[in-house]
Amino acid sequence: DADVTQTPRNRITKTGKRIMLECSQTKGHDRMYWYRQDPGLGLRLIYYSFDVKDINKGEISDGYSVSRQAQAKFSLSLESAIPNQTALYFCATSPGQGLSDTQYFGPGTRLTVL
Amino acid sequence: AQSVTQLGSHVSVSEGALVLLRCNYSSSVPPYLFWYVQYPNQGLQLLLKYTSAATLVKGINGFEAEFKKSETSFHLTKPSAHMSDAAEYFCAVSPSGGYQKVTFGTGTKLQVIP
């Protein structure tokens, strides 16, 4: 079984709709992250969380919100989706053991906003 | 501030040929450096990382990278390409000395020609 899972894997929605992307992990890691990947732009950090009570904005948080429901669950919401939020979204975790944390990625959610 | 530049968004090599993927970084403090690989329809996974120990770092699948401070480079190499190496490769940097977010490069797609 995968250690980091994301649901849904693919989603097509319309402008203005509210969308939630979910991430679950069985690795027991405290740190969780949401990234978006766009062709030619690499990965950009949206939000990150060091534990259930610690949530931080990344470099592109506008238009997004998150919820850390438990150590194992970290959800990303688009309150009112717009076409330029069409992208591949990745959840990642890290153990927080040190300063050179390796990140473990989920398989991604491909979101299309029409 | 930190940044990563990957030279070449697409690289093609013949099967059995040397793989060289270039990464130059900018960091105001000593960096930690990473190479991640993304196979089609999958999330990223760590290939190798440099954390101020040995400057030549060996990773999985026969890849290695050398940290060269004078050149601010961390190029990824493999002596002999396999078809299974076809993927997208991301270089990433994180400053040492306290948690800082990881900054990813824009990625290099490696094509292996039979």
Short mmCIF file of C-alpha atoms in Angstrom, two decimals:
data_model
loop_
_atom_site.label_atom_id
_atom_site.label_comp_id
_atom_site.label_asym_id
_atom_site.label_seq_id
_atom_site.Cartn_x
_atom_site.Cartn_y
_atom_site.Cartn_z
CA ASP A 1 0.00 0.00 0.00
CA ALA A 2 1.14 3.54 -0.77
CA ASP A 3 2.45 5.55 2.17
CA VAL A 4 1.05 8.86 0.89
CA THR A 5 -2.29 8.78 -0.87
CA GLN A 6 -4.22 11.53 -2.59
CA THR A 7 -7.85 11.67 -3.59
CA PRO A 8 -9.15 12.24 -6.14
CA ARG A 9 -6.45 11.42 -8.70
CA ASN A 10 -8.19 13.41 -11.40
CA ARG A 11 -10.84 16.09 -11.18
CA ILE A 12 -12.51 18.34 -13.71
CA THR A 13 -14.55 21.21 -12.36
CA LYS A 14 -15.99 24.55 -13.39
CA THR A 15 -14.99 28.07 -12.52
CA GLY A 16 -16.41 29.17 -9.18
CA LYS A 17 -16.84 25.71 -7.70
CA ARG A 18 -15.41 24.75 -4.33
CA ILE A 19 -12.97 21.87 -4.50
CA MET A 20 -11.24 19.85 -1.82
CA LEU A 21 -8.20 17.69 -2.40
CA GLU A 22 -7.35 15.19 0.29
CA CYS A 23 -4.08 13.71 1.43
CA SER A 24 -3.52 10.85 3.87
CA GLN A 25 -0.28 9.31 5.04
CA THR A 26 0.68 6.21 6.98
CA LYS A 27 4.33 7.17 7.45
CA GLY A 28 3.76 8.73 10.87
CA HIS A 29 5.37 11.99 9.78
CA ASP A 30 4.57 15.28 11.47
CA ARG A 31 5.32 17.53 8.51
CA MET A 32 3.02 17.75 5.52
CA TYR A 33 3.09 19.93 2.41
CA TRP A 34 0.99 20.89 -0.58
CA TYR A 35 2.68 21.79 -3.88
CA ARG A 36 1.43 22.56 -7.34
CA GLN A 37 3.35 21.61 -10.45
CA ASP A 38 3.03 23.53 -13.71
CA PRO A 39 4.95 22.75 -16.89
CA GLY A 40 8.16 24.73 -17.00
CA LEU A 41 7.71 26.08 -13.47
CA GLY A 42 8.65 23.11 -11.34
CA LEU A 43 7.03 22.68 -7.94
CA ARG A 44 5.80 25.60 -5.91
CA LEU A 45 4.85 25.40 -2.25
CA ILE A 46 1.26 26.31 -1.39
CA TYR A 47 1.02 25.49 2.34
CA TYR A 48 2.92 23.45 4.87
CA SER A 49 2.20 22.12 8.33
CA PHE A 50 4.65 21.03 11.01
CA ASP A 51 1.95 19.53 13.19
CA VAL A 52 -1.80 19.68 13.68
CA LYS A 53 -1.65 23.13 15.26
CA ASP A 54 1.03 24.63 13.04
CA ILE A 55 0.04 25.67 9.51
CA ASN A 56 2.04 28.05 7.36
CA LYS A 57 1.60 29.75 4.01
CA GLY A 58 3.94 28.93 1.21
CA GLU A 59 4.89 31.06 -1.74
CA ILE A 60 1.57 30.82 -3.61
CA SER A 61 -1.18 30.48 -0.98
CA ASP A 62 -3.64 33.01 -2.44
CA GLY A 63 -6.86 31.31 -3.49
CA TYR A 64 -6.15 28.23 -1.39
CA SER A 65 -6.85 27.12 2.16
CA VAL A 66 -5.87 24.01 4.12
CA SER A 67 -7.02 21.94 7.03
CA ARG A 68 -4.91 19.56 9.11
CA GLN A 69 -7.56 17.28 10.54
CA ALA A 70 -5.12 14.87 12.16
CA GLN A 71 -1.45 13.99 11.99
CA ALA A 72 -2.22 11.76 9.04
CA LYS A 73 -4.57 14.03 7.07
CA PHE A 74 -3.99 17.34 5.30
CA SER A 75 -6.61 18.75 2.93
CA LEU A 76 -6.30 21.51 0.36
CA SER A 77 -9.33 23.57 -0.63
CA LEU A 78 -9.97 25.88 -3.51
CA GLU A 79 -12.83 28.06 -2.31
CA SER A 80 -13.75 29.33 -5.76
CA ALA A 81 -11.79 27.60 -8.47
CA ILE A 82 -10.42 29.58 -11.43
CA PRO A 83 -8.85 28.31 -14.67
CA ASN A 84 -5.30 29.29 -13.73
CA GLN A 85 -5.51 26.84 -10.85
CA THR A 86 -5.44 24.05 -13.41
CA ALA A 87 -2.34 22.11 -12.42
CA LEU A 88 -0.95 18.92 -10.93
CA TYR A 89 -1.13 19.01 -7.14
CA PHE A 90 1.16 17.02 -4.88
CA CYS A 91 1.01 16.29 -1.20
CA ALA A 92 4.26 15.43 0.55
CA THR A 93 5.39 14.47 4.03
CA SER A 94 8.69 14.56 5.88
CA PRO A 95 9.77 13.17 9.22
CA GLY A 96 11.07 16.42 10.63
CA GLN A 97 14.13 14.67 12.00
CA GLY A 98 16.59 17.25 10.89
CA LEU A 99 17.43 20.03 8.59
CA SER A 100 17.89 17.89 5.52
CA ASP A 101 14.46 16.37 5.51
CA THR A 102 13.71 14.07 2.65
CA GLN A 103 10.20 14.63 1.37
CA TYR A 104 7.91 11.76 0.38
CA PHE A 105 5.39 12.56 -2.30
CA GLY A 106 1.94 11.26 -3.10
CA PRO A 107 0.99 10.30 -6.66
CA GLY A 108 -0.62 13.66 -7.41
CA THR A 109 -4.05 15.03 -8.28
CA ARG A 110 -4.59 16.40 -11.76
CA LEU A 111 -7.07 19.27 -11.50
CA THR A 112 -8.67 20.94 -14.48
CA VAL A 113 -10.77 24.06 -14.00
CA LEU A 114 -12.93 24.92 -17.00
CA ALA B 1 17.25 33.88 -0.82
CA GLN B 2 17.86 30.66 -2.65
CA SER B 3 17.31 29.45 -6.16
CA VAL B 4 18.11 26.59 -8.47
CA THR B 5 18.74 26.68 -12.21
CA GLN B 6 18.51 23.52 -14.28
CA LEU B 7 20.12 23.95 -17.66
CA GLY B 8 18.09 22.24 -20.35
CA SER B 9 14.43 21.41 -19.96
CA HIS B 10 14.87 18.37 -22.22
CA VAL B 11 17.91 16.13 -22.57
CA SER B 12 18.17 13.16 -24.93
CA VAL B 13 20.80 10.44 -24.65
CA SER B 14 21.30 7.09 -26.30
CA GLU B 15 20.93 3.95 -24.27
CA GLY B 16 24.33 3.17 -22.75
CA ALA B 17 25.59 6.75 -23.02
CA LEU B 18 26.59 9.05 -20.20
CA VAL B 19 23.79 10.95 -18.50
CA LEU B 20 24.63 14.49 -17.36
CA LEU B 21 21.93 16.74 -15.94
CA ARG B 22 23.07 20.17 -14.86
CA CYS B 23 22.08 22.08 -11.74
CA ASN B 24 23.44 25.36 -10.44
CA TYR B 25 22.29 26.83 -7.17
CA SER B 26 22.30 30.12 -5.39
CA SER B 27 22.18 30.29 -1.61
CA SER B 28 23.28 32.89 0.90
CA VAL B 29 24.21 30.17 3.41
CA PRO B 30 25.69 26.70 2.99
CA PRO B 31 23.09 24.65 1.20
CA TYR B 32 21.59 21.24 1.33
CA LEU B 33 21.01 19.95 -2.19
CA PHE B 34 18.71 17.27 -3.53
CA TRP B 35 17.89 15.46 -6.74
CA TYR B 36 14.41 14.02 -7.11
CA VAL B 37 13.06 11.91 -9.97
CA GLN B 38 9.49 11.81 -11.26
CA TYR B 39 8.44 8.87 -13.37
CA PRO B 40 5.36 9.25 -15.57
CA ASN B 41 2.13 9.54 -13.58
CA GLN B 42 3.93 9.31 -10.27
CA GLY B 43 5.05 11.63 -7.49
CA LEU B 44 8.63 12.67 -6.91
CA GLN B 45 11.06 10.39 -5.13
CA LEU B 46 14.49 11.17 -3.74
CA LEU B 47 17.50 10.10 -5.80
CA LEU B 48 20.19 11.54 -3.56
CA LYS B 49 21.02 14.44 -1.27
CA TYR B 50 24.03 16.44 -0.16
CA THR B 51 24.18 17.56 3.45
CA SER B 52 27.74 18.89 3.85
CA ALA B 53 29.43 15.53 4.31
CA ALA B 54 31.15 13.96 1.30
CA THR B 55 31.05 16.14 -1.80
CA LEU B 56 30.47 13.14 -4.06
CA VAL B 57 27.07 11.71 -3.28
CA LYS B 58 25.86 8.35 -4.53
CA GLY B 59 22.18 7.70 -4.96
CA ILE B 60 19.82 5.03 -6.14
CA ASN B 61 19.82 3.42 -9.59
CA GLY B 62 23.50 4.20 -10.23
CA PHE B 63 23.19 7.99 -10.13
CA GLU B 64 25.64 10.25 -8.40
CA ALA B 65 26.21 13.98 -8.00
CA GLU B 66 29.16 16.10 -7.01
CA PHE B 67 28.89 19.26 -4.94
CA LYS B 68 31.27 21.91 -6.26
CA LYS B 69 31.19 24.99 -4.12
CA SER B 70 33.50 27.02 -6.39
CA GLU B 71 31.16 26.42 -9.33
CA THR B 72 27.92 26.48 -7.26
CA SER B 73 26.97 23.31 -9.05
CA PHE B 74 25.45 19.96 -8.20
CA HIS B 75 25.28 18.09 -11.51
CA LEU B 76 23.71 14.64 -11.71
CA THR B 77 25.48 11.88 -13.63
CA LYS B 78 25.12 8.22 -14.54
CA PRO B 79 27.75 6.39 -16.58
CA SER B 80 25.35 4.38 -18.72
CA ALA B 81 21.73 5.28 -19.42
CA HIS B 82 18.99 2.67 -19.29
CA MET B 83 15.59 2.94 -20.88
CA SER B 84 14.09 2.91 -17.40
CA ASP B 85 15.88 6.19 -16.60
CA ALA B 86 13.46 8.12 -18.81
CA ALA B 87 11.77 10.51 -16.38
CA GLU B 88 11.79 14.11 -15.20
CA TYR B 89 14.52 15.11 -12.79
CA PHE B 90 14.34 17.97 -10.31
CA CYS B 91 17.18 19.63 -8.48
CA ALA B 92 16.30 21.30 -5.18
CA VAL B 93 18.03 23.46 -2.59
CA SER B 94 17.43 24.15 1.07
CA PRO B 95 19.60 26.35 3.26
CA SER B 96 21.25 24.61 6.16
CA GLY B 97 20.94 25.95 9.69
CA GLY B 98 17.29 25.93 10.64
CA TYR B 99 14.18 24.91 8.76
CA GLN B 100 13.81 26.62 5.43
CA LYS B 101 11.54 25.52 2.66
CA VAL B 102 12.95 23.53 -0.20
CA THR B 103 13.13 25.36 -3.53
CA PHE B 104 12.76 23.17 -6.60
CA GLY B 105 14.17 23.74 -10.04
CA THR B 106 12.00 23.70 -13.13
CA GLY B 107 12.94 20.14 -14.04
CA THR B 108 14.76 18.35 -16.85
CA LYS B 109 13.02 15.66 -18.88
CA LEU B 110 15.40 12.87 -19.80
CA GLN B 111 14.68 10.90 -22.96
CA VAL B 112 16.62 7.69 -23.55
CA ILE B 113 16.86 6.62 -27.17
CA PRO B 114 17.22 2.92 -27.94
#
